[in-house]
Coordinates of C-alpha atoms and ligand atoms in Angstrom, one line a residue:
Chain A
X19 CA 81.0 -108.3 13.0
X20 CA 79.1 -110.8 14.6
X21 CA 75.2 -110.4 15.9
X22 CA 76.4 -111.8 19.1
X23 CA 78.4 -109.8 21.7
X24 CA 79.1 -112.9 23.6
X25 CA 78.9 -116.5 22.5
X26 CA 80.2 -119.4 24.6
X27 CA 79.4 -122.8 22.9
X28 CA 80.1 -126.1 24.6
X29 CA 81.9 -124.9 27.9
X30 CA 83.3 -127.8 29.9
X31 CA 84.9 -127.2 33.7
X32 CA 85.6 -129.2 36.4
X33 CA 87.6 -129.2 39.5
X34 CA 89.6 -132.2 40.3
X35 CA 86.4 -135.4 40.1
X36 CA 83.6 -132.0 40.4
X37 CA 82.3 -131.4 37.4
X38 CA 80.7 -127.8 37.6
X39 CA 79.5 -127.0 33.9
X40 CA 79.0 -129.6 31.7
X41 CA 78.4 -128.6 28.2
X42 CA 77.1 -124.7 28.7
X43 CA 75.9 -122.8 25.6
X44 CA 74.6 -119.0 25.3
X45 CA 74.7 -116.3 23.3
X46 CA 74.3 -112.6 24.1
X47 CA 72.9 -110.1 21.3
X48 CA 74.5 -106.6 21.7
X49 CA 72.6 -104.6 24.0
X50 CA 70.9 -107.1 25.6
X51 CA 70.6 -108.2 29.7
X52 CA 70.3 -111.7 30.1
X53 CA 70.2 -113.2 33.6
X54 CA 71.1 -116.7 34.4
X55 CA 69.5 -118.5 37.4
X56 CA 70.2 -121.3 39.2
X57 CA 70.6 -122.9 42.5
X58 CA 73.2 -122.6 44.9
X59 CA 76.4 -124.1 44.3
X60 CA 75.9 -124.8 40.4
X61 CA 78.4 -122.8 39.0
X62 CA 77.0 -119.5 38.3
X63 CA 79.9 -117.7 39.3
X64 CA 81.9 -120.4 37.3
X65 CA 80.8 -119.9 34.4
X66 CA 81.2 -115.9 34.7
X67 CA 84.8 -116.1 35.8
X68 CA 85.5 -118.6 32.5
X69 CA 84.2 -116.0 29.9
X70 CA 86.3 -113.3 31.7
X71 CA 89.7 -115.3 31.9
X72 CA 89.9 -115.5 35.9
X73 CA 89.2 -119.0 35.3
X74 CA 90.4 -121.4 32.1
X75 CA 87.5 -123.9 30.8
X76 CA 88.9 -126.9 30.3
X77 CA 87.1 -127.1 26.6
X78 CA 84.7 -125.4 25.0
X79 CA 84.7 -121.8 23.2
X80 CA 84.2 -118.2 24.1
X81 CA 83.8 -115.5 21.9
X82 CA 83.3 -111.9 22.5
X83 CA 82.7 -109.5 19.5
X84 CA 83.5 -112.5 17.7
X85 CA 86.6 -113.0 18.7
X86 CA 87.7 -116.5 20.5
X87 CA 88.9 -115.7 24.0
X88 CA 89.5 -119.1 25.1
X89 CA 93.3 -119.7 25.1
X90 CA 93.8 -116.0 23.4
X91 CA 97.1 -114.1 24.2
X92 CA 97.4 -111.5 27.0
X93 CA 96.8 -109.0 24.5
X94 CA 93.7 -110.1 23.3
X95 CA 92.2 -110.6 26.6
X96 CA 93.6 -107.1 27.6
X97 CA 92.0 -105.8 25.0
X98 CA 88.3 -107.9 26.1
X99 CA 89.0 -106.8 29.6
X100 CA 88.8 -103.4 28.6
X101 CA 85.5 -103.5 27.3
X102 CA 83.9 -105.1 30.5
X103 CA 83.0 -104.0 34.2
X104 CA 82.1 -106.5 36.6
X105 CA 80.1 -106.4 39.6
X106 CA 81.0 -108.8 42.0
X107 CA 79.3 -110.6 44.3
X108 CA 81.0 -110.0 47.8
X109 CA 82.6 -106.5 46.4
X110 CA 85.3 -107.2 45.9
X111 CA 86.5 -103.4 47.0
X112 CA 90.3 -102.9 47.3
X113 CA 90.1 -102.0 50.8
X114 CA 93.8 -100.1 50.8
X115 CA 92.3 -97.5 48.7
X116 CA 89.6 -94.8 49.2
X117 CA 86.2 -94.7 47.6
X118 CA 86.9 -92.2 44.8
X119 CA 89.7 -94.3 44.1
X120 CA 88.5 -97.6 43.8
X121 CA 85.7 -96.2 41.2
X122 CA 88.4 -94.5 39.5
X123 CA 91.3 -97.3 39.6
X124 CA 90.2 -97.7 35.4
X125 CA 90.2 -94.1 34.6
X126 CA 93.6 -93.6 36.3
X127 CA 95.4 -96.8 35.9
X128 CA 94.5 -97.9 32.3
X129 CA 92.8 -94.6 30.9
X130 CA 95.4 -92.7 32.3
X131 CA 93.3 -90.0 33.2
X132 CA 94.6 -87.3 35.5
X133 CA 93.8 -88.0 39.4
X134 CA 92.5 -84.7 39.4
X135 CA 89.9 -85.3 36.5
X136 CA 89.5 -88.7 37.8
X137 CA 88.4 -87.8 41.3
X138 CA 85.4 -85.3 39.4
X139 CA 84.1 -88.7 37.4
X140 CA 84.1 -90.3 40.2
X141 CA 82.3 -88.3 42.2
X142 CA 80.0 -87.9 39.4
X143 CA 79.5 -91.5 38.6
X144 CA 79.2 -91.7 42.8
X145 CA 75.8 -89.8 42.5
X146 CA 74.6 -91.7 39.5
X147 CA 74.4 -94.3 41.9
X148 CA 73.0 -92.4 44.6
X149 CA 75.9 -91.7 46.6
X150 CA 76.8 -87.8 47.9
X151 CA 80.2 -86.7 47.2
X152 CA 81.2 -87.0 51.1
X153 CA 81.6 -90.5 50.9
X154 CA 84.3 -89.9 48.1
X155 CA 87.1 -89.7 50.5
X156 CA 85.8 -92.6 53.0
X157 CA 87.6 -96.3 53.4
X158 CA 85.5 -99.1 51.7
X159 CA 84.9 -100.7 55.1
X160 CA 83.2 -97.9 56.9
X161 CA 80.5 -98.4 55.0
X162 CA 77.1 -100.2 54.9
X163 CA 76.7 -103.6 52.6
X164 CA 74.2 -101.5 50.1
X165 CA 77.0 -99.0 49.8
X166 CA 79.5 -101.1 49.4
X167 CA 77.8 -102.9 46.5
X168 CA 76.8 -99.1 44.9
X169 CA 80.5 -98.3 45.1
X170 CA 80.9 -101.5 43.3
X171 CA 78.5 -100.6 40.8
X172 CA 80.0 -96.9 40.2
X173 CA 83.6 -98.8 39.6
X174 CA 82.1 -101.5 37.4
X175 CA 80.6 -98.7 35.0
X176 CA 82.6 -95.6 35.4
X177 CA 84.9 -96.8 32.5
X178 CA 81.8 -97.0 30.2
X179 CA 82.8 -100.9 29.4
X180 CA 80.5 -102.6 26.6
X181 CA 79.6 -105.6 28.7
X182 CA 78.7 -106.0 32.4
X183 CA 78.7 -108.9 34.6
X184 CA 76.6 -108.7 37.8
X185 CA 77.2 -111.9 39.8
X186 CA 74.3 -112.2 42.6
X187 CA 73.5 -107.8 42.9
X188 CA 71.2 -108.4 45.0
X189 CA 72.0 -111.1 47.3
X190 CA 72.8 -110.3 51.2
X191 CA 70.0 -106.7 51.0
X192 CA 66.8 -106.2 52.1
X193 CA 64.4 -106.1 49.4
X194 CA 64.0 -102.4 49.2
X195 CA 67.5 -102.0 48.6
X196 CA 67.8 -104.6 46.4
X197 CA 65.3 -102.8 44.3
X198 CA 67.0 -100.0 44.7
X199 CA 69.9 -101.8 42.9
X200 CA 67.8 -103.3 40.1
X201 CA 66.9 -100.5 39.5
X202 CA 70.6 -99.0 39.4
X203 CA 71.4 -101.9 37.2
X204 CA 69.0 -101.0 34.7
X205 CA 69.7 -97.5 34.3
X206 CA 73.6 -97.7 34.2
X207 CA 73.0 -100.8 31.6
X208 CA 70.7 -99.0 29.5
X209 CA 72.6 -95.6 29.4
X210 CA 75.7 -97.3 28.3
X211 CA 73.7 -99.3 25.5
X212 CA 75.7 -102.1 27.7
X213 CA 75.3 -106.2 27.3
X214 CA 74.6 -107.4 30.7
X215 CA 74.9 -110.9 32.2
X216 CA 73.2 -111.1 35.5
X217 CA 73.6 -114.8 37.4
X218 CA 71.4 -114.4 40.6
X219 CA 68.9 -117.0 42.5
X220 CA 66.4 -113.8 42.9
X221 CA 63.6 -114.3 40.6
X222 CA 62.4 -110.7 41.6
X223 CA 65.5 -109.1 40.5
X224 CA 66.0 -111.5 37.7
X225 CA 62.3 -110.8 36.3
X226 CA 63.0 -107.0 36.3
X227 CA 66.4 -106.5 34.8
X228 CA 66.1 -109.4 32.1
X229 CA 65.3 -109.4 28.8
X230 CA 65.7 -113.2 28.5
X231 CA 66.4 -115.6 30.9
X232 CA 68.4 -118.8 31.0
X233 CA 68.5 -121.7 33.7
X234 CA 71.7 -123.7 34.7
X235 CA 70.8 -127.1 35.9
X236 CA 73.2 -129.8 36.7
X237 CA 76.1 -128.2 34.4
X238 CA 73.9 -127.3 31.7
X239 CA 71.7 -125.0 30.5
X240 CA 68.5 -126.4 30.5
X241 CA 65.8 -123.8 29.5
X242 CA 66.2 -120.6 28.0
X243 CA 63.6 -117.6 27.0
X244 CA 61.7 -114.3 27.6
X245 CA 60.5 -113.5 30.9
X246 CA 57.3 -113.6 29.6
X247 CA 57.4 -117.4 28.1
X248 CA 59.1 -117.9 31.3
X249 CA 55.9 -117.2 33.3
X250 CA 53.9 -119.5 31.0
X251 CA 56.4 -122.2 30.6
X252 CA 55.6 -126.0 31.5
X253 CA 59.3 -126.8 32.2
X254 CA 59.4 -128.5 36.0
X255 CA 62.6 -127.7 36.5
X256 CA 62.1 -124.0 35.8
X257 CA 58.7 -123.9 37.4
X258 CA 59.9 -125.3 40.8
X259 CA 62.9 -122.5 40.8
X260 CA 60.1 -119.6 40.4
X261 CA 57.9 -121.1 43.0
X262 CA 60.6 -122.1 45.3
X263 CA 59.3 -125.1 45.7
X264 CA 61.2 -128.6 47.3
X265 CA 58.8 -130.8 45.7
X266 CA 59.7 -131.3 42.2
X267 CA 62.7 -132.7 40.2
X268 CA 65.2 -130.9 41.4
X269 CA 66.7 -132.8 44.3
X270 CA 68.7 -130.5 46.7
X271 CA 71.9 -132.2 47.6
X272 CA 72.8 -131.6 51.4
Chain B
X30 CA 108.5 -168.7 56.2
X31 CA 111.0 -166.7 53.9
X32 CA 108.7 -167.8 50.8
X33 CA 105.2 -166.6 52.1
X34 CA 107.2 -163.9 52.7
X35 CA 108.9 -163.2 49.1
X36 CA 105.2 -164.2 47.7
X37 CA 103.9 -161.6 49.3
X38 CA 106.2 -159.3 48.3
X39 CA 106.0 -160.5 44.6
X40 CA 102.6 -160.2 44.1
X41 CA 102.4 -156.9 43.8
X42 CA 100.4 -155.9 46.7
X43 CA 103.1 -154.8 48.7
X44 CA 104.8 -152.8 45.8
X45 CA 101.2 -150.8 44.6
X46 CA 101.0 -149.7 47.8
X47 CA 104.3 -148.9 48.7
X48 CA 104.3 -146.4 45.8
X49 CA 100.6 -145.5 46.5
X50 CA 101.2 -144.3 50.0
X51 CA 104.4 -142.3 47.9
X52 CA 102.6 -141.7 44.9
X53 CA 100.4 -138.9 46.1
X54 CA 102.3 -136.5 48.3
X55 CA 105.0 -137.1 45.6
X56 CA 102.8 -136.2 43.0
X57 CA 101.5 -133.2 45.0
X58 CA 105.2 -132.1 46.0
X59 CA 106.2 -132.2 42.5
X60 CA 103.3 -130.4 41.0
X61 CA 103.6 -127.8 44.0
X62 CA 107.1 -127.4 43.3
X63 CA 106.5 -126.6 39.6
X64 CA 103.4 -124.3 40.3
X65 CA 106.1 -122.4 42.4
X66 CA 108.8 -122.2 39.9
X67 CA 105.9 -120.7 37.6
X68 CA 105.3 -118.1 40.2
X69 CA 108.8 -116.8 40.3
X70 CA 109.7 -116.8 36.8
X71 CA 105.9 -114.9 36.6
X72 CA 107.1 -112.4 39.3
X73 CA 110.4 -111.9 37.9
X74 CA 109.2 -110.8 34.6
X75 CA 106.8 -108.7 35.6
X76 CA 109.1 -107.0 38.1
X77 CA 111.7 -106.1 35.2
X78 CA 109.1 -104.9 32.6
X79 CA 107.2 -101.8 32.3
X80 CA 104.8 -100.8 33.6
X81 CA 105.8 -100.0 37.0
X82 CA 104.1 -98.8 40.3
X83 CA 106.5 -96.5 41.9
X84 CA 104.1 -95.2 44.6
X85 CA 103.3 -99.0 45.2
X86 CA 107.4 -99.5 45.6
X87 CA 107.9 -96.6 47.3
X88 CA 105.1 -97.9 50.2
X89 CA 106.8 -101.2 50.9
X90 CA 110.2 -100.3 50.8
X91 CA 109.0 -98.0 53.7
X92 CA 106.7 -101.0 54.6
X93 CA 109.7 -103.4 54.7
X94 CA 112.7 -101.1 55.6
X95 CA 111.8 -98.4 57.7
X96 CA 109.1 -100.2 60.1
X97 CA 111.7 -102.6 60.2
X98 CA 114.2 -101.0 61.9
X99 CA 113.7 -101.3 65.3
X100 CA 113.6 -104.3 65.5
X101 CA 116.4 -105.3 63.3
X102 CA 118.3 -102.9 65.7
X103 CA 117.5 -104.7 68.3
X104 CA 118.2 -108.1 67.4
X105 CA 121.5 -107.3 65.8
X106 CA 123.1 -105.2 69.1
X107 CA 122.1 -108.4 71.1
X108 CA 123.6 -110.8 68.7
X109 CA 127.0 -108.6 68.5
X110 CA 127.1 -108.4 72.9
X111 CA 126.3 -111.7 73.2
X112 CA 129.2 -113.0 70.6
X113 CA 131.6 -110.3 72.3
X114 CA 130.9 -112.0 75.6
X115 CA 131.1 -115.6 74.2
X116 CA 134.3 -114.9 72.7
X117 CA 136.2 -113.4 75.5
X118 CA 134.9 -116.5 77.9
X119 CA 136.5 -118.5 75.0
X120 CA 139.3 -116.7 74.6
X121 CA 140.1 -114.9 77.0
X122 CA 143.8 -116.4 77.5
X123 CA 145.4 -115.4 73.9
X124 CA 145.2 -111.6 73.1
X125 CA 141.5 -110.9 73.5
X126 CA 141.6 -107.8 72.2
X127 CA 141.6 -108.4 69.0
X128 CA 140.3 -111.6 68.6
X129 CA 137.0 -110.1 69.7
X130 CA 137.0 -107.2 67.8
X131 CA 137.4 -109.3 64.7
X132 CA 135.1 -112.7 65.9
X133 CA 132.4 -109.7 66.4
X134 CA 133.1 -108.4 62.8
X135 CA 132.8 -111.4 61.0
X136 CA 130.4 -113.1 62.9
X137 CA 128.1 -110.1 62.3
X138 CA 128.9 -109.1 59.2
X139 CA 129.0 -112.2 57.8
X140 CA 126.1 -114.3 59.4
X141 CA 124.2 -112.5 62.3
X142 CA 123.2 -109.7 60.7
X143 CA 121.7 -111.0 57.1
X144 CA 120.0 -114.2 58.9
X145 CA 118.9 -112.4 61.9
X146 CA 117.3 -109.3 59.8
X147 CA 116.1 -111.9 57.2
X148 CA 114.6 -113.7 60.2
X149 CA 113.1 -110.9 61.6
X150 CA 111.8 -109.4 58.5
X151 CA 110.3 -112.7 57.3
X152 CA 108.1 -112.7 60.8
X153 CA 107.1 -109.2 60.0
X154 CA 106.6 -109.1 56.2
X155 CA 106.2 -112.2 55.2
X156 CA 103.4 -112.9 57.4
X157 CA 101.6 -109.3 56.5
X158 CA 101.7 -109.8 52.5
X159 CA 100.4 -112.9 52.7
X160 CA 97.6 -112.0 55.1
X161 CA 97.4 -108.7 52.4
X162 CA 96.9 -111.1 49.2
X163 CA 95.5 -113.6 50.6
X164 CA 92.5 -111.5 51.8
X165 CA 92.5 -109.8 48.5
X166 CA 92.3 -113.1 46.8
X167 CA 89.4 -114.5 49.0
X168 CA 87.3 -111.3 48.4
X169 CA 87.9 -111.5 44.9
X170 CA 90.3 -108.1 45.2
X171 CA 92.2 -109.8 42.3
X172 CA 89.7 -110.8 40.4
X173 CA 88.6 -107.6 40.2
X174 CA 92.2 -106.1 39.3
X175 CA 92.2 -108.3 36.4
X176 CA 88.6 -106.9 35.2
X177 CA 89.9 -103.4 35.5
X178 CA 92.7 -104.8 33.2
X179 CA 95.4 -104.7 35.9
X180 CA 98.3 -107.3 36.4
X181 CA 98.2 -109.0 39.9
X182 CA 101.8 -109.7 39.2
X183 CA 102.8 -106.3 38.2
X184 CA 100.5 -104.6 40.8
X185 CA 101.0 -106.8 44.1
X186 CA 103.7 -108.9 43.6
X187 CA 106.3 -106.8 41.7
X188 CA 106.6 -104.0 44.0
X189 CA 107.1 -106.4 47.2
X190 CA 109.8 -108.7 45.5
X191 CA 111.5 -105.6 44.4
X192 CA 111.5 -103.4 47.5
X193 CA 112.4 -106.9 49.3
X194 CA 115.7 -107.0 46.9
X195 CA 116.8 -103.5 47.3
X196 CA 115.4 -102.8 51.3
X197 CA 117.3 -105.9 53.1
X198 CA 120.5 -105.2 51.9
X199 CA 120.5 -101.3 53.7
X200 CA 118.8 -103.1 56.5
X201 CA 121.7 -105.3 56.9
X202 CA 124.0 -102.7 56.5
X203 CA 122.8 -100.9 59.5
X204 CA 122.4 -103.7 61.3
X205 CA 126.1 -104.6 60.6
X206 CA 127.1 -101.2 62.4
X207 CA 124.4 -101.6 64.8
X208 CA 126.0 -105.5 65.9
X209 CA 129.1 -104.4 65.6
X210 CA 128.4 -101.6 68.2
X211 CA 127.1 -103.8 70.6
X212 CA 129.9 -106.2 70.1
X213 CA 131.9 -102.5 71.1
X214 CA 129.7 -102.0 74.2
X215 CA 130.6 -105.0 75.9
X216 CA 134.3 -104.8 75.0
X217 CA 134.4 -101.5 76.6
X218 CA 132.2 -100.9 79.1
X219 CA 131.8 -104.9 80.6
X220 CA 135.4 -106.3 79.6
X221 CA 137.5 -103.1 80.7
X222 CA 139.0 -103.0 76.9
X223 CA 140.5 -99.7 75.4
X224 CA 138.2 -98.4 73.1
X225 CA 140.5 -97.0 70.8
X226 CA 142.3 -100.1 69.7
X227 CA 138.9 -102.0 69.6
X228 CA 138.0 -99.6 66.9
X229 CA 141.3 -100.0 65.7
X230 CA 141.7 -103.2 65.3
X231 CA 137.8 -103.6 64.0
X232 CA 138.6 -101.2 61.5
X233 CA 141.9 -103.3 60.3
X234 CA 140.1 -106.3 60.4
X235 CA 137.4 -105.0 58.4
X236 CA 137.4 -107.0 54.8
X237 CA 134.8 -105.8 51.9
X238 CA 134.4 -109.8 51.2
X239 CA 132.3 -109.7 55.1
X240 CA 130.7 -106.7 54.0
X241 CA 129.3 -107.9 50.0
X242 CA 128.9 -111.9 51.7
X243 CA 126.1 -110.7 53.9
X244 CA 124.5 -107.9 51.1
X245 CA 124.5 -110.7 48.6
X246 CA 122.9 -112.8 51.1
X247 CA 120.7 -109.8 51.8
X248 CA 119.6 -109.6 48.5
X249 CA 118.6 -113.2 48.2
X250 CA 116.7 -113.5 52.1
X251 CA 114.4 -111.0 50.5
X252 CA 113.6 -112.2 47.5
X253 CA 112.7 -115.2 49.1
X254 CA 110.5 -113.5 51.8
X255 CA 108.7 -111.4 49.0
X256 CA 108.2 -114.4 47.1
X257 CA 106.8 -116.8 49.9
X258 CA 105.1 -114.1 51.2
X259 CA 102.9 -113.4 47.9
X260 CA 102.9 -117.2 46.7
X261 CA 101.1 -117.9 49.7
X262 CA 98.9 -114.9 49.6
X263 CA 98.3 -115.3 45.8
X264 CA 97.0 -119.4 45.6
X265 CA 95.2 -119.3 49.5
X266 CA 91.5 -120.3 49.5
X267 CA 88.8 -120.9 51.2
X268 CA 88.1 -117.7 53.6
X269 CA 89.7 -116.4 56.9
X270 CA 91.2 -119.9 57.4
X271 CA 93.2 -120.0 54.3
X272 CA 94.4 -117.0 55.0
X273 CA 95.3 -117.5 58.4
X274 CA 97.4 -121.0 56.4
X275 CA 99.0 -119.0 54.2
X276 CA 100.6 -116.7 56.0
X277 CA 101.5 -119.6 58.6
X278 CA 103.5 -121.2 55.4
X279 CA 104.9 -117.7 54.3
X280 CA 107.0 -117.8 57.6
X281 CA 107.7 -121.1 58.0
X282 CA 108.8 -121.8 54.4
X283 CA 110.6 -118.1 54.2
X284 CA 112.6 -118.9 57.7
X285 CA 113.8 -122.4 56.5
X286 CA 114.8 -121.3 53.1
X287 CA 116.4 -118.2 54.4
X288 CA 118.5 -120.9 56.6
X289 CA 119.0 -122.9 53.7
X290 CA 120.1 -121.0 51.3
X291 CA 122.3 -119.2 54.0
X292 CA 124.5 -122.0 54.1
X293 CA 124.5 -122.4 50.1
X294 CA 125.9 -119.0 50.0
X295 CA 128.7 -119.3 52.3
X296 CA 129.6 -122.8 51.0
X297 CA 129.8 -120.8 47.6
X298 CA 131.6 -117.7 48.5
X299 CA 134.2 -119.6 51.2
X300 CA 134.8 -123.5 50.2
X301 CA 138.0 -123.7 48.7
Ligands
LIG8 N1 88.5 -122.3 42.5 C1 87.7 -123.4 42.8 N2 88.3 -124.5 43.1 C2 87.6 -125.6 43.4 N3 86.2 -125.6 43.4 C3 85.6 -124.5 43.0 C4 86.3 -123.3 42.7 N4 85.4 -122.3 42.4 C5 84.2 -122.9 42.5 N5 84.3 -124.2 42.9 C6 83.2 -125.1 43.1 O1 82.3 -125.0 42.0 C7 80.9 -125.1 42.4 C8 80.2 -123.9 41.9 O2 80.6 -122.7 42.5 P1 80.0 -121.3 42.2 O3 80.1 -121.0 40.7 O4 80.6 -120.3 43.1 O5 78.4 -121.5 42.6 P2 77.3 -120.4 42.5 O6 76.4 -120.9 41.4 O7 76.6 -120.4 43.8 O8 77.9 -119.1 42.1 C9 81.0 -125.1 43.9 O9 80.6 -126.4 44.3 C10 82.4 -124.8 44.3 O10 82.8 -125.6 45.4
LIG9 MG1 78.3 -117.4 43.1

């Protein structure tokens, strides 16, 4: 097996004249969070959805475990999907179905647990993330955003997948909360023994939850390290992102 | 004159952008028409291969059928006064009696019933799955049944094209019974007719080819409103305005194929 949970190498995608990543490169060791940054717009959530499938590259390679995704058969990606949770950014809640049974919809539906059993993990993973069992039975849209994206959490890990993706946990909550959530990430990641891939444009969030840290610029990635070389690093790109500066050279396109 | 003309014409200009005003929507239509193709045979598949979602089936042929009802009811018991009344102001002068009762049957057996329901239904259902999956597509619903290793196709789509199938046909059926009852009302109680021979001769006239004409085009109306419905759902984009787009084009597309495809079907089953 390889030393790599995840290795993409050379990813090329585009949409129509756009061309949204350009040549992307990383590689995940087992157990380890990395969290990508970048600016609005630059295809963060891009490049998450090609290494899942929801989105074919138009070249390039993807491997998970080793194993080359990219073009793979329906089994093989069955068989990836399996292994994964994914937070995602908005929710992504099915909003026909209650609360226990959206964190459950893995355990019932490919785990073929009993709903009864089901409903009791649920509940359980609900308080992992801080939730009281009351809220088990509620509708996804009678509750607050920092619920919602807790509930979201409970269903990306309840089926105790190998590799998380987080796109943007923190993004649209106060700062307390969004702690709150780091936090939440950090725990569930580490008591899995998870991989994580974070994308987010938080550099609070992104310094607590990551053990290294790359930057996608223009397409590519164009600086990658610790968080600790990233506080001492000399690269202007990355240096403007942390300070959230506009002078520098990156050039925000209105 | 006629040569500047011809020059024009023969240097190209003229020509390119004849077939570049063309090109594009042609290009589009084509590549739309072949993304939909890839749909269907998609949602066919899936719809004949395990797994399936039986609770998910059982919801929308409630969904579809039941909620339906009403108002299939009520456009079908118009459509079968409204052709008793037309007939006898037509006929009136030959032996009416008859000639209603069996203008009513086939009129409503044959057509009114199966485009009227089809109508009806694609207005109602059409428009709400593809509200349904659109919104889940926006929010990345889908997305996220394909991370919890769940088939769109199998999830969403197969249990709407199915129910569609098997729900319009018994919607037609009642709403056979239900035109023809109407057709009844007016012959009785407006035109002064004797009731028993109307059901007499209704139930003489009655032929299983009217009957199995308007299932089979049952059948196909809702497959084609299931389809539309969650095509346009599954590819809208771009937030609350997509959505409000695709379920626009579920109605409008479902309503003129259902028209369509209405007259393919009787040109099949009756030319000679
Ligand atoms: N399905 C799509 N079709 C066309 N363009 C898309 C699609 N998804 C994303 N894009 C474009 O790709 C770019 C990157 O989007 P995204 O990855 O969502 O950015 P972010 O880094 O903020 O997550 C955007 O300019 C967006 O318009
Ligand atoms: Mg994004």
């Amino acid at each position: 097996m390889s030393e790599y949970k995840i290795q993409v190498k050379n990813l090329h995608k585009a949409f129509g004249k756009k061309v949204v990543l350009d040549g992307v490169d990383i590689e995940i060791k087992k157990g380890e969070s990395l969290v990508v940054i970048g600016g609005s717009g630059t295809g963060k959530s891009v490049l998450i959805k090609c290494i899942q499938g929801l989105l074919t590259p138009d070249e390039g390679s993807i491997k998970v475990d080793g194993v080359e995704i990219n073009g793979a058969d329906e089994d093989v990606r069955d068989a990836m999907h399996a292994k994964m949770g994914m937070l995602f950014q908005g929710g992504a809640l099915f909003d026909s179905l209650s609360v226990w049974e959206n964190v459950a919809f893995g355990l019932i539906e490919n785990q073929k647990w009993k709903r009864k059993d089901a409903k009791n993990e649920a509940i359980r993973v609900l308080r992992q993330v801080g939730l009281a069992p009351d809220v088990a039975d509620l509708s996804p849209s009678e509750l607050s955003g920092g619920m919602q994206k807790r509930v979201s959490l409970a269903r990306a890990i309840a089926t105790k997948p190998e590799i998380i993706f987080f796109d943007e946990p923190t993004t649209g909550l106060d700062p307390i909360m969004a702690d709150v959530i780091n936090d939440l990430i950090i725990e569930s990641a580490r008591g899995l023994g998870a991989t994580a891939l974070t994308i987010t444009h938080d550099m609070a969030s992104a310094r607590k939850i990551a053990d290294k840290i790359a930057m996608l610029y223009k397409g590519k990635i164009i600086w990658c390290g610790t968080v600790k070389e990233m506080e001492k690093t000399d690269n202007p790109y990355v240096c403007q992102f942390i300070n959230g500066s506009s002078q520098g050279p990156i050039k925000v396109e209105v | 004159m006629f040569n500047s003309a011809k020059e024009t014409f023969m240097s190209g200009n003229y020509i390119e952008n004849f077939f570049r005003k063309l090109g594009k929507p042609l290009v589009r239509f084509t590549a739309g028409l072949g993304e939909l193709s890839l749909f269907i045979a998609k949602s066919v598949y899936n719809s004949v291969t395990p797994p399936f979602y039986l609770k998910l089936l059982g919801k929308q042929m409630i969904d579809i059928g039941f909620y339906s009802l009403p108002v299939v009811a009520l456009t079908t018991i118009f459509a079968g006064m409204v052709i008793a009344l037309q007939t006898y102001s037509g006929f009136s002068s030959y032996g009416a009696e008859s000639a209603i009762a069996s203008v009513v049957l086939i009129s409503v057996t044959r057509e009114l019933a199966p485009v009227f329901s089809g109508l009806m239904v694609a207005g109602r259902i059409g428009a709400a799955m593809a509200a349904e999956i659109g919104t889940m597509r926006v929010t990345e619903q889908i997305d996220a049944l394909v991370t919890l290793s769940t088939n769109p196709f199998k999830y969403l789509v197969a249990p709407r094209v199915l129910a569609g199938v098997m729900v319009l046909p018994l919607l037609v059926l009642i709403g056979d019974v239900i035109g023809i009852f109407g057709g009844f009302i007016i012959a009785v109680y407006k035109l002064g007719f004797n009731p028993a021979n109307y059901i007499n001769s209704t139930i003489n006239g009655l032929e299983s080819l009217d009957i199995i004409t308007g299932v089979v085009k049952a059948c196909v109306f809702g497959f084609i409103i299931a389809i539309m419905g969650c095509y346009n759902g599954y590819k809208s984009r771009g937030g609350a305005q997509g959505v409000g787009e695709a379920t626009t084009n579920a109605v409008v597309s479902a309503s003129i194929l259902i028209l369509i495809f209405n007259y393919i079907i009787t040109e099949l089953l009756f030319a000679k």
